[in-house]
mmCIF file of C-alpha atoms in Angstrom:
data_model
loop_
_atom_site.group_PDB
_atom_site.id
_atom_site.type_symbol
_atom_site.label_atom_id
_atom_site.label_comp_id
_atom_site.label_asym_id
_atom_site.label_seq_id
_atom_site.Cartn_x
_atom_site.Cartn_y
_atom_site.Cartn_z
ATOM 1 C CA UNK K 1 0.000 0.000 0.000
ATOM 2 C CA UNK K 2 1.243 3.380 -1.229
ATOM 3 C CA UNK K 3 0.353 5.371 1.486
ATOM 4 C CA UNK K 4 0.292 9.481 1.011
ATOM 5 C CA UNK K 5 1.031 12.512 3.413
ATOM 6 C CA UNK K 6 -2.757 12.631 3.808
ATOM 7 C CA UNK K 7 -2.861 9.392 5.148
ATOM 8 C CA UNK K 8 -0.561 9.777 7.954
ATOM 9 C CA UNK K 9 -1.942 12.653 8.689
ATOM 10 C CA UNK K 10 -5.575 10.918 9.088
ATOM 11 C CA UNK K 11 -3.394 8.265 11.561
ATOM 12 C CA UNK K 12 -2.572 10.893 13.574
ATOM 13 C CA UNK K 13 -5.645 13.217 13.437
ATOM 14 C CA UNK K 14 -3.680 16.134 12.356
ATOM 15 C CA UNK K 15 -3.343 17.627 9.532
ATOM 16 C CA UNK K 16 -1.252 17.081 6.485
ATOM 17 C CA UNK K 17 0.385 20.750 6.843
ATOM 18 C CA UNK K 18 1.323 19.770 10.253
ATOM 19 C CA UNK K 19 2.937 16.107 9.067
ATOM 20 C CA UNK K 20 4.990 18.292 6.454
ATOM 21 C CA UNK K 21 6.210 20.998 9.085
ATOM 22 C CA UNK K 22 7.199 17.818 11.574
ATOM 23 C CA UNK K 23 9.095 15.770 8.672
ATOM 24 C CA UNK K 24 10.633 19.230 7.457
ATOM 25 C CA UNK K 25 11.927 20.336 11.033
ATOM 26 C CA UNK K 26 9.332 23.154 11.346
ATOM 27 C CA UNK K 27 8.778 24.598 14.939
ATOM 28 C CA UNK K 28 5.939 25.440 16.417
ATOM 29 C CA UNK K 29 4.632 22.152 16.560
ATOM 30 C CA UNK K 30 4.747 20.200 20.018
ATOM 31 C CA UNK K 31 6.858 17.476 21.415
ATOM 32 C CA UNK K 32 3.975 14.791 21.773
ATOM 33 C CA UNK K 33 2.573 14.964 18.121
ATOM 34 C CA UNK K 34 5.946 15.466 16.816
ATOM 35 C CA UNK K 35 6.395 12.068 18.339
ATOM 36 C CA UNK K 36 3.428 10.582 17.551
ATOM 37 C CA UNK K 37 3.799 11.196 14.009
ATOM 38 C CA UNK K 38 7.267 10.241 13.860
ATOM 39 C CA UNK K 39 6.123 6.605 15.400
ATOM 40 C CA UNK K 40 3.061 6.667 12.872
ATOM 41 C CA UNK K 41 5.728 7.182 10.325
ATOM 42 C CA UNK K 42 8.355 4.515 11.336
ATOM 43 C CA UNK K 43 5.770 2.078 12.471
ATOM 44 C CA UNK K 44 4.123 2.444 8.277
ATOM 45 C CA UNK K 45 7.783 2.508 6.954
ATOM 46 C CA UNK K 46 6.540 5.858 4.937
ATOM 47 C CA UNK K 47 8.461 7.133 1.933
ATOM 48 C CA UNK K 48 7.542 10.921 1.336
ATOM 49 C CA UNK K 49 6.951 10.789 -2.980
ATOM 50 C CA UNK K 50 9.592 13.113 -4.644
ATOM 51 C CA UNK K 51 6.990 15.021 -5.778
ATOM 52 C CA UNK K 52 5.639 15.783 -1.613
ATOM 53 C CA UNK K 53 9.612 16.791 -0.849
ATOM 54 C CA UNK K 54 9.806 19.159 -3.215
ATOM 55 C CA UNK K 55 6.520 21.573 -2.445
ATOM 56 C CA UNK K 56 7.052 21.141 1.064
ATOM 57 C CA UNK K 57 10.725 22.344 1.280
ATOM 58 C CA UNK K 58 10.552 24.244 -2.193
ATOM 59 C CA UNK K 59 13.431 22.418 -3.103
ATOM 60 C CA UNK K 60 14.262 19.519 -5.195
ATOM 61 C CA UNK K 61 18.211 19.277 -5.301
ATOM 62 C CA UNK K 62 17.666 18.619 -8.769
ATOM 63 C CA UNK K 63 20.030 20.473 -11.309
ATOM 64 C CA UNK K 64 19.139 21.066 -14.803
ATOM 65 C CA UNK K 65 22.170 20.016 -17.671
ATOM 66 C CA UNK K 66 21.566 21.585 -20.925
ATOM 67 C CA UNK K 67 23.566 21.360 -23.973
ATOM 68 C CA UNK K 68 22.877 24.987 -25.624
ATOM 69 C CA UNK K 69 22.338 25.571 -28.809
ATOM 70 C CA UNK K 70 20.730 23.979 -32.564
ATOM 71 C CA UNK K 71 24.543 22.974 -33.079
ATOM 72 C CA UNK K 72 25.725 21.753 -29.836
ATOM 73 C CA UNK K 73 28.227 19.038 -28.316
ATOM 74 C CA UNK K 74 27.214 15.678 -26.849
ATOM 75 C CA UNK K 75 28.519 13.288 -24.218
ATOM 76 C CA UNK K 76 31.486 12.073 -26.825
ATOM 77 C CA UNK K 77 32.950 15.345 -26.408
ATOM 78 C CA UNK K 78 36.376 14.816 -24.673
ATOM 79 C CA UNK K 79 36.456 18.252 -23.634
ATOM 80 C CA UNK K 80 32.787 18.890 -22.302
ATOM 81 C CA UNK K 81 32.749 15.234 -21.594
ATOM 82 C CA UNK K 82 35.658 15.564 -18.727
ATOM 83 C CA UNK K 83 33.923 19.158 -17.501
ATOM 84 C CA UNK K 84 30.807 17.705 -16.957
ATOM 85 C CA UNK K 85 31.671 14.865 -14.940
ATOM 86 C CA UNK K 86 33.547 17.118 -12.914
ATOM 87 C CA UNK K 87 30.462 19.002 -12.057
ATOM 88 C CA UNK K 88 28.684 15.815 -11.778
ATOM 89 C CA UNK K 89 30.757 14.334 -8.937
ATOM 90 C CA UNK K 90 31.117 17.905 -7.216
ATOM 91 C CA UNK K 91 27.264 18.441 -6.956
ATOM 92 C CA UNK K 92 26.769 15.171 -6.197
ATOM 93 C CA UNK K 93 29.000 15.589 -3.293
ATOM 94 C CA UNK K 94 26.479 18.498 -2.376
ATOM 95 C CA UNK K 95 23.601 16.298 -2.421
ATOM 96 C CA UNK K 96 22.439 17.477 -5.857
ATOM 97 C CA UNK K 97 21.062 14.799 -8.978
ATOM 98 C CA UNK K 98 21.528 15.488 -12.521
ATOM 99 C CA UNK K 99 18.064 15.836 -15.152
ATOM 100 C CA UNK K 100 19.518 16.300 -18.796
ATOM 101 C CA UNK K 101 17.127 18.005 -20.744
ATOM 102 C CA UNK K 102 16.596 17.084 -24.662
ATOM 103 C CA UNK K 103 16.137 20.205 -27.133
ATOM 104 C CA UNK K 104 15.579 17.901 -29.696
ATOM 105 C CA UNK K 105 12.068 19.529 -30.344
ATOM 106 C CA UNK K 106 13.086 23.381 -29.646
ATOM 107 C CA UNK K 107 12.864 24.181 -33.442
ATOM 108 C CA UNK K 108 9.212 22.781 -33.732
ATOM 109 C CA UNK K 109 8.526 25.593 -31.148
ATOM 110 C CA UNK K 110 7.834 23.101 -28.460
ATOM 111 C CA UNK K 111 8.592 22.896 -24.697
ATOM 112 C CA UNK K 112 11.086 25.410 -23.545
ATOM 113 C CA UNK K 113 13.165 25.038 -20.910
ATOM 114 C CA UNK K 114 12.063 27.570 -18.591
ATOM 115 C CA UNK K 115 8.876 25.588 -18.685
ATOM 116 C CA UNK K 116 10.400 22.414 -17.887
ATOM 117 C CA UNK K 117 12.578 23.918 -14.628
ATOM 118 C CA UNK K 118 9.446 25.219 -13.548
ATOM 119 C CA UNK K 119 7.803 21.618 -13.738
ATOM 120 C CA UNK K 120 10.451 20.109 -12.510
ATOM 121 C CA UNK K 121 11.058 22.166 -9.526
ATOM 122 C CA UNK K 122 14.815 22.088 -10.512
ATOM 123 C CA UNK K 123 17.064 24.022 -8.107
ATOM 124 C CA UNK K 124 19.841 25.897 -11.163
ATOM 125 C CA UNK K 125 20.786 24.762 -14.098
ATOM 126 C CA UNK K 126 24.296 24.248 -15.975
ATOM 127 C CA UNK K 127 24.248 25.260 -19.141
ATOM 128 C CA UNK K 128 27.008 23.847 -21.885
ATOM 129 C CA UNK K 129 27.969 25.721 -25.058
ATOM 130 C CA UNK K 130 26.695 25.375 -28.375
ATOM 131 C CA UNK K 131 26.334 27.118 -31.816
ATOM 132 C CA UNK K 132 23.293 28.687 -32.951
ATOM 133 C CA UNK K 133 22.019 29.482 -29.214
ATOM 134 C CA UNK K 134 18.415 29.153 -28.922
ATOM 135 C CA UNK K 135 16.453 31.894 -27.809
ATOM 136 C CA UNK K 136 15.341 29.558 -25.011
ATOM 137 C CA UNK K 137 18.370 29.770 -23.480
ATOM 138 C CA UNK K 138 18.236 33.675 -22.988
ATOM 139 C CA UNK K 139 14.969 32.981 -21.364
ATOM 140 C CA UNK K 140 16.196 30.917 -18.605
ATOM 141 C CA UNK K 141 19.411 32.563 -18.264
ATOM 142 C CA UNK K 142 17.345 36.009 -17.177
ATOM 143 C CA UNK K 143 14.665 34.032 -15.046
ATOM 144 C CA UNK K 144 14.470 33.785 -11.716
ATOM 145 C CA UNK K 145 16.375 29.970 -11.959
ATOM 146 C CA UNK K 146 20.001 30.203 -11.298
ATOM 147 C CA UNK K 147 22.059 29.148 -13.691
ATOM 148 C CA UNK K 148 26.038 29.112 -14.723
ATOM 149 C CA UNK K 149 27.538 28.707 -18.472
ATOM 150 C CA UNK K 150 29.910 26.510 -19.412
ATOM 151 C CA UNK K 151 31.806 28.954 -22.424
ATOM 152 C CA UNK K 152 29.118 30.382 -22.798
ATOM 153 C CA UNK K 153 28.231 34.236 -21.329
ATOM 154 C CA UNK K 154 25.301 34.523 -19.136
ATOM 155 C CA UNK K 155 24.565 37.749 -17.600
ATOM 156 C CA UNK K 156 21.188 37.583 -16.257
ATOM 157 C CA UNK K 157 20.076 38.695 -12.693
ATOM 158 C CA UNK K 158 20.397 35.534 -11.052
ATOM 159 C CA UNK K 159 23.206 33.408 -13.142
ATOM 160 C CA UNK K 160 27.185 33.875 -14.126
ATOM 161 C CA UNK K 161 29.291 31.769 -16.520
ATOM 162 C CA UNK K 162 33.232 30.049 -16.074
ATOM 163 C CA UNK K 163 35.515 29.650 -18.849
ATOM 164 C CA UNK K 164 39.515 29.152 -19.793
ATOM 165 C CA UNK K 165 41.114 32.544 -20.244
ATOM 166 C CA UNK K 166 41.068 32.187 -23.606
ATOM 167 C CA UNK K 167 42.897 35.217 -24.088
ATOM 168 C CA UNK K 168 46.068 34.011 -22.715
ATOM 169 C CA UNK K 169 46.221 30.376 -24.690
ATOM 170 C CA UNK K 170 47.254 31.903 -28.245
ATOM 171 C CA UNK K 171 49.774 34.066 -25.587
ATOM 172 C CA UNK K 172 51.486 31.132 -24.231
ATOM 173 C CA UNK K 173 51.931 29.070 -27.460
ATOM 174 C CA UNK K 174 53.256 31.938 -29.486
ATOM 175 C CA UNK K 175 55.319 32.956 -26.451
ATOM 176 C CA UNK K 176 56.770 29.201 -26.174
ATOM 177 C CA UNK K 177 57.621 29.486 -29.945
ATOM 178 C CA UNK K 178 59.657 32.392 -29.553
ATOM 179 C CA UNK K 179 61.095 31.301 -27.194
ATOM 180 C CA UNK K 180 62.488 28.147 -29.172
ATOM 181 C CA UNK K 181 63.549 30.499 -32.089
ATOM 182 C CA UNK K 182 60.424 29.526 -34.179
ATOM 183 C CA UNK K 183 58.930 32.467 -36.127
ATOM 184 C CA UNK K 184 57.299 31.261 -39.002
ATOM 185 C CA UNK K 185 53.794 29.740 -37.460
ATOM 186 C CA UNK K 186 50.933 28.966 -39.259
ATOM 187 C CA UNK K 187 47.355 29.018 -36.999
ATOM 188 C CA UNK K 188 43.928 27.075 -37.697
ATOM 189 C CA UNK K 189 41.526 28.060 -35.878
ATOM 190 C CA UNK K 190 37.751 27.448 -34.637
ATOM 191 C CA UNK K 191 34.548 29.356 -35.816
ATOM 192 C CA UNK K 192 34.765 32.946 -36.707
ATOM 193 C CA UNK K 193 31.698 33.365 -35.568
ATOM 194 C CA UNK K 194 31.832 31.941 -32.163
ATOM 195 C CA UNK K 195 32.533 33.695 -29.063
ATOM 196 C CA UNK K 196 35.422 31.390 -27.377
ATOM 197 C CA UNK K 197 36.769 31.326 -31.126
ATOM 198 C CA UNK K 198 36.847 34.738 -31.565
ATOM 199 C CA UNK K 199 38.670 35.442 -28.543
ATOM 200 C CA UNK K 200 41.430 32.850 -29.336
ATOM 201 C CA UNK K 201 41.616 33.796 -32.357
ATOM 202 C CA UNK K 202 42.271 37.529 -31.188
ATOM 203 C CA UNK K 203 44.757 36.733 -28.680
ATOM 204 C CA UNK K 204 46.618 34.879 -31.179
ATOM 205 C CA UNK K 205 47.244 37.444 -33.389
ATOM 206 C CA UNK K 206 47.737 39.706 -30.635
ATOM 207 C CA UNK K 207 50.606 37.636 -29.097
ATOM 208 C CA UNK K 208 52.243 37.096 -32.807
ATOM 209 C CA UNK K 209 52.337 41.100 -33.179
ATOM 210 C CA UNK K 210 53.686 41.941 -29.752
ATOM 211 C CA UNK K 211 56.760 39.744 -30.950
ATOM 212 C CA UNK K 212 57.069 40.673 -33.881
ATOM 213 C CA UNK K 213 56.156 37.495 -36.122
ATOM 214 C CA UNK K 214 55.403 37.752 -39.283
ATOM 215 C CA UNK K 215 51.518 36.956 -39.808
ATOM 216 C CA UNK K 216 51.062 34.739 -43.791
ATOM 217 C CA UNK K 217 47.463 35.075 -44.763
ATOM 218 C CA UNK K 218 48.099 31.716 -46.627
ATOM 219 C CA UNK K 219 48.663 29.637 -43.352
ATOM 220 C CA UNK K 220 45.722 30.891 -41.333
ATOM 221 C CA UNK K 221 42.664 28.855 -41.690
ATOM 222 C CA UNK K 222 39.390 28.158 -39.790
ATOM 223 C CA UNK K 223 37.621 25.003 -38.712
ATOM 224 C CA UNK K 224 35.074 24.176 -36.238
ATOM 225 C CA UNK K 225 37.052 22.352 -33.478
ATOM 226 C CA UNK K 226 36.944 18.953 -34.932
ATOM 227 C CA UNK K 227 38.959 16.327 -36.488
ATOM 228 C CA UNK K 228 38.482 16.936 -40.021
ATOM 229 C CA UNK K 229 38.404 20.185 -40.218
ATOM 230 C CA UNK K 230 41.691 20.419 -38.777
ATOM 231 C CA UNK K 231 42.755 17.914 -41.341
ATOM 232 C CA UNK K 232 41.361 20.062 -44.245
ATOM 233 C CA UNK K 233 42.860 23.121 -43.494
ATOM 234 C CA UNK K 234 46.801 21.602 -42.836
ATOM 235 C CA UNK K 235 46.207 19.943 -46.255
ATOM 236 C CA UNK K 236 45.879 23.782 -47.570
ATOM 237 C CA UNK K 237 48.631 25.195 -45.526
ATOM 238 C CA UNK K 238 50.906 21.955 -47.628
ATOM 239 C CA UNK K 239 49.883 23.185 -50.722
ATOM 240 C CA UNK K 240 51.903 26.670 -50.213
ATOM 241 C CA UNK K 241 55.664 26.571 -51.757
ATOM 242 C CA UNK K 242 56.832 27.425 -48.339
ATOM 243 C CA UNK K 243 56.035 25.598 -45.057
ATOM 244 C CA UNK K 244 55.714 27.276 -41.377
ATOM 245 C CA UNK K 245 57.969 25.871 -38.671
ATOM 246 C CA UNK K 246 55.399 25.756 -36.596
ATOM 247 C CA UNK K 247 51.432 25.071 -36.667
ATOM 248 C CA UNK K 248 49.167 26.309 -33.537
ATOM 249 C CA UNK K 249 45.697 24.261 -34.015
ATOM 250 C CA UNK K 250 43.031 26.007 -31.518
ATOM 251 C CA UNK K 251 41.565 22.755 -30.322
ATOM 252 C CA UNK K 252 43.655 18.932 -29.838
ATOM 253 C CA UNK K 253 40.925 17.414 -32.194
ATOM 254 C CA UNK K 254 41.886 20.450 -35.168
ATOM 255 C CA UNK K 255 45.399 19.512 -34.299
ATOM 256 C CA UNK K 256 44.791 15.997 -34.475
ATOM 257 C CA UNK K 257 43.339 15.994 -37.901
ATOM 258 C CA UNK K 258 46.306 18.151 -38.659
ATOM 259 C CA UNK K 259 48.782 15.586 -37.451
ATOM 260 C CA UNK K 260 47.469 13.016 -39.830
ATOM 261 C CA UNK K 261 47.642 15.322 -42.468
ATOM 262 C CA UNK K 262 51.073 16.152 -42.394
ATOM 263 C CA UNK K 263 51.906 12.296 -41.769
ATOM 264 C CA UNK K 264 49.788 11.649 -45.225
ATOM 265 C CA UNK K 265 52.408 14.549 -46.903
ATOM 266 C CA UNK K 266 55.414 13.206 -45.290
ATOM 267 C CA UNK K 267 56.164 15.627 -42.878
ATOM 268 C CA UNK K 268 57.653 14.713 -39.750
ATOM 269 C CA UNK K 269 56.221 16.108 -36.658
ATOM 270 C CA UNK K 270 58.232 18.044 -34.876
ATOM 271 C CA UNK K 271 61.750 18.133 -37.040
ATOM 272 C CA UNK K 272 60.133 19.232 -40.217
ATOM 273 C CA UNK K 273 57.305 21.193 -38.489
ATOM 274 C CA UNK K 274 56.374 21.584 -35.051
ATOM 275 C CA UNK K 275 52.404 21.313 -33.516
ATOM 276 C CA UNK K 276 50.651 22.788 -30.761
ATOM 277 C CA UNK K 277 47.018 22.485 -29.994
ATOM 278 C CA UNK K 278 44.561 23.186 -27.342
ATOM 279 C CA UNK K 279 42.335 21.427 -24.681
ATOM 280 C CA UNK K 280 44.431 18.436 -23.141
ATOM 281 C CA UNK K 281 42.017 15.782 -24.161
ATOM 282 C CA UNK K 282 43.032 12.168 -22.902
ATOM 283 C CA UNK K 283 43.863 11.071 -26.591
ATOM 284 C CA UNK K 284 46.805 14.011 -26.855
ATOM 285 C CA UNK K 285 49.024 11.418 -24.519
ATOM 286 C CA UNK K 286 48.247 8.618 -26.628
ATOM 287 C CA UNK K 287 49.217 10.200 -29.657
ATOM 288 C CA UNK K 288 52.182 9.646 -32.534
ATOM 289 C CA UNK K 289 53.816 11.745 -31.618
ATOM 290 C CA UNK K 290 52.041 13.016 -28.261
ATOM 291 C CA UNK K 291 50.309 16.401 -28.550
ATOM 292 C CA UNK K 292 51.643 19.474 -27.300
ATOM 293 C CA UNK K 293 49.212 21.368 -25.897
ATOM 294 C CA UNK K 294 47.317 23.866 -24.085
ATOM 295 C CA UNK K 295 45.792 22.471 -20.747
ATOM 296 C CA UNK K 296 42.435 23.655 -19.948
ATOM 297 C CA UNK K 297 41.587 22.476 -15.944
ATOM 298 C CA UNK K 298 38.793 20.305 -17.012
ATOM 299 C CA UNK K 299 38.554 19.305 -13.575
ATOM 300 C CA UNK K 300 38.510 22.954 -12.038
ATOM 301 C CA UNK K 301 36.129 23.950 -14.384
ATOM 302 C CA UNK K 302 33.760 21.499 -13.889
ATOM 303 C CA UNK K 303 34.162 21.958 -9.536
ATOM 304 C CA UNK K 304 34.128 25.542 -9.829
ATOM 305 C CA UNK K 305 30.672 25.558 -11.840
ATOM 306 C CA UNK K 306 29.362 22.974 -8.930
ATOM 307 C CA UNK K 307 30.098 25.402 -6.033
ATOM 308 C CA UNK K 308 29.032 28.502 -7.945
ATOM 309 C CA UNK K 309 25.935 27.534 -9.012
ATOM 310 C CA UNK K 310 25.319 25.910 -5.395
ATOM 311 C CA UNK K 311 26.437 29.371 -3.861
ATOM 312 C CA UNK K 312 23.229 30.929 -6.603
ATOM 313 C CA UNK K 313 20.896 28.710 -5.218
ATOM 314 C CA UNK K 314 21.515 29.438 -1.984
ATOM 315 C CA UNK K 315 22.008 32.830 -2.158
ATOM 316 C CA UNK K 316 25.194 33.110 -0.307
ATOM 317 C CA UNK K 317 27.243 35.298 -2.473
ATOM 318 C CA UNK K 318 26.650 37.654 -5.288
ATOM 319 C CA UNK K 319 28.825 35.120 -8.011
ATOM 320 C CA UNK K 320 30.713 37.340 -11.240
ATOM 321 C CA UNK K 321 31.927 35.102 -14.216
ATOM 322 C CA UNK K 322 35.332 33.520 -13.297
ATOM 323 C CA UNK K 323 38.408 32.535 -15.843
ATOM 324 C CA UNK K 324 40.623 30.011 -15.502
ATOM 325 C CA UNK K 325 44.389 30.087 -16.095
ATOM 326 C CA UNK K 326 45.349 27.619 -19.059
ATOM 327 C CA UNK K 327 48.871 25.436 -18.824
ATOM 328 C CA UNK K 328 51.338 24.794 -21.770
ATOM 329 C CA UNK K 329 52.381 21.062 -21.387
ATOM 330 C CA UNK K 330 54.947 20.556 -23.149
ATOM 331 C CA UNK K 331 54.756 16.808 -25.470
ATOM 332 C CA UNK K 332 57.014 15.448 -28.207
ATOM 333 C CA UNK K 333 55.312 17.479 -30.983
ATOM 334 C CA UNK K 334 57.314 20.555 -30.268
ATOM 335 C CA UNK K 335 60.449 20.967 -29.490
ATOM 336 C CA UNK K 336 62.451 22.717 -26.365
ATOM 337 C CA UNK K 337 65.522 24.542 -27.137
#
């Protein structure tokens, strides 16, 4: 028998407001029928319904994952991937469950999220980067639900975002090069049109023009973070009479696509030209030869987003957007002079 909050209630001839102010730790309710209903409760072995928890306490410790966007990553992403079970094991450590919402139906203008948070009672949500944001999104991001980006800028009153300073990544690479006496470096990068591209982009041509390196229109190309487009564009940069020393690929999969390019040409990676890319996915160590690259703190990322968006929901602190340092580590695809 399934028995409800009403029923105990009955047992104990109170009423069910009173049950949920005992089993929520309400005062103002006296020591006998605190007891009795406690003894009602043990003696039925009652199980308050999910649903019964989360409009007595207004709180569900549920958390709402989103992947943004009518372009957006999945769970295969190494980077995301790695980011996300971060946050996954740091909220669950604050007593927080995971409900992944689909937006498979978005562009049939059905169910937006807002609407679903609302009917699920969810606490925040994390929301992941994507292309093409949805104007869904937006909506959440200025409710009343808090909520924290993943690369992805939310300003609204009651939400903030963490991402890599991606500023400084093209900064360190360009600074390693010249360090090592490599000038001529040839750069593919992500989507013009997306905000974490944009800025890498920038701060890539920044660094090369603080020292001084020359900047050849004919190796700078654009992918959209993934394998093959990384391949694509190193099989254009071959194609030019001269070769760069160097190739900076703004994600590990762009580089990795890159890599097998140049082995499909001949080139040996590093003596005949060196490779850098970005992210520190797990496949960069497993490599031939391993990746160079720009470590992003998965992990930090992922921990940070747990305890800001649990500080939102709780109201302890007003949370701004944080950014996290990024790490050269250094592989066999470059080389140290």
């Amino acid at each position: 028998m399934n028995l409800t909050i009403k029923d105990i209630a009955k047992m104990a001839g109170v009423s069910p407001a009173t049950v949920s102010k005992i089993m929520n730790n309400y005062g103002g309710i006296s020591e006998a029928t605190r007891q009795k209903v406690y003894k009602i409760i043990e003696d039925t072995k009652y199980q308050p319904t999910f649903s019964a928890k989360s409009l007595a306490t207004k709180k569900s410790n549920l958390i709402g994952l989103i992947y943004a966007g009518k372009i957006n990553v999945d769970f295969k992403h190494p980077f995301f991937n790695e980011v996300v079970n971060a946050f996954k094991k740091a909220v669950g450590a604050l007593g927080y469950d995971l409900l992944l919402f689909s937006n498979e139906k978005f562009y049939q203008g059905e169910s937006k999220y807002l609407e679903r948070c609302k009917h699920f009672h969810v606490d925040g949500c994390l929301i992941v980067a994507g292309d093409e944001i949805e104007e869904a999104v937006c909506e959440i991001a200025e409710s009343e639900i808090p909520c924290i980006g993943i690369d992805l800028k939310l300003e609204g009153p009651n939400s903030s975002y963490i991402m890599t300073d991606n500023a400084k990544i093209g900064m360190k690479v360009v600074e390693n090069f010249y360090l090592n006496k490599v000038k001529k470096v040839a750069y593919i990068g992500g989507k013009q049109d997306s905000l974490i591209s944009s800025i890498r982009n920038e701060g890539f041509m920044d660094a090369m023009k603080q020292f001084g390196l020359p900047l050849n229109e004919k190796w700078i190309h654009y992918g959209d973070f993934f394998e093959e487009s990384g391949y694509h564009a190193m099989k254009k940069i071959l194609q030019d009479d001269e070769w760069p020393e160097a190739v900076f690929a703004a994600s590990d999969m762009m580089a990795l696509g890159a890599l097998k390019a140049m082995k499909e040409h001949g080139v040996t990676v590093p003596e005949d030209i060196q490779l850098i890319g970005c992210d520190d996915i797990e496949s960069c160590r497993y490599s031939d030869p391993p990746l160079t690259t720009v470590k992003q703190d998965k992990h930090k990322l992922g921990k940070l987003a747990a305890y800001m968006l649990d500080d939102l929901i709780r109201g302890n602190v007003e949370i701004h957007p944080v950014k996290v340092d990024p790490e050269l580590v250094i592989r066999s695809s470059s080389i140290e002079r």
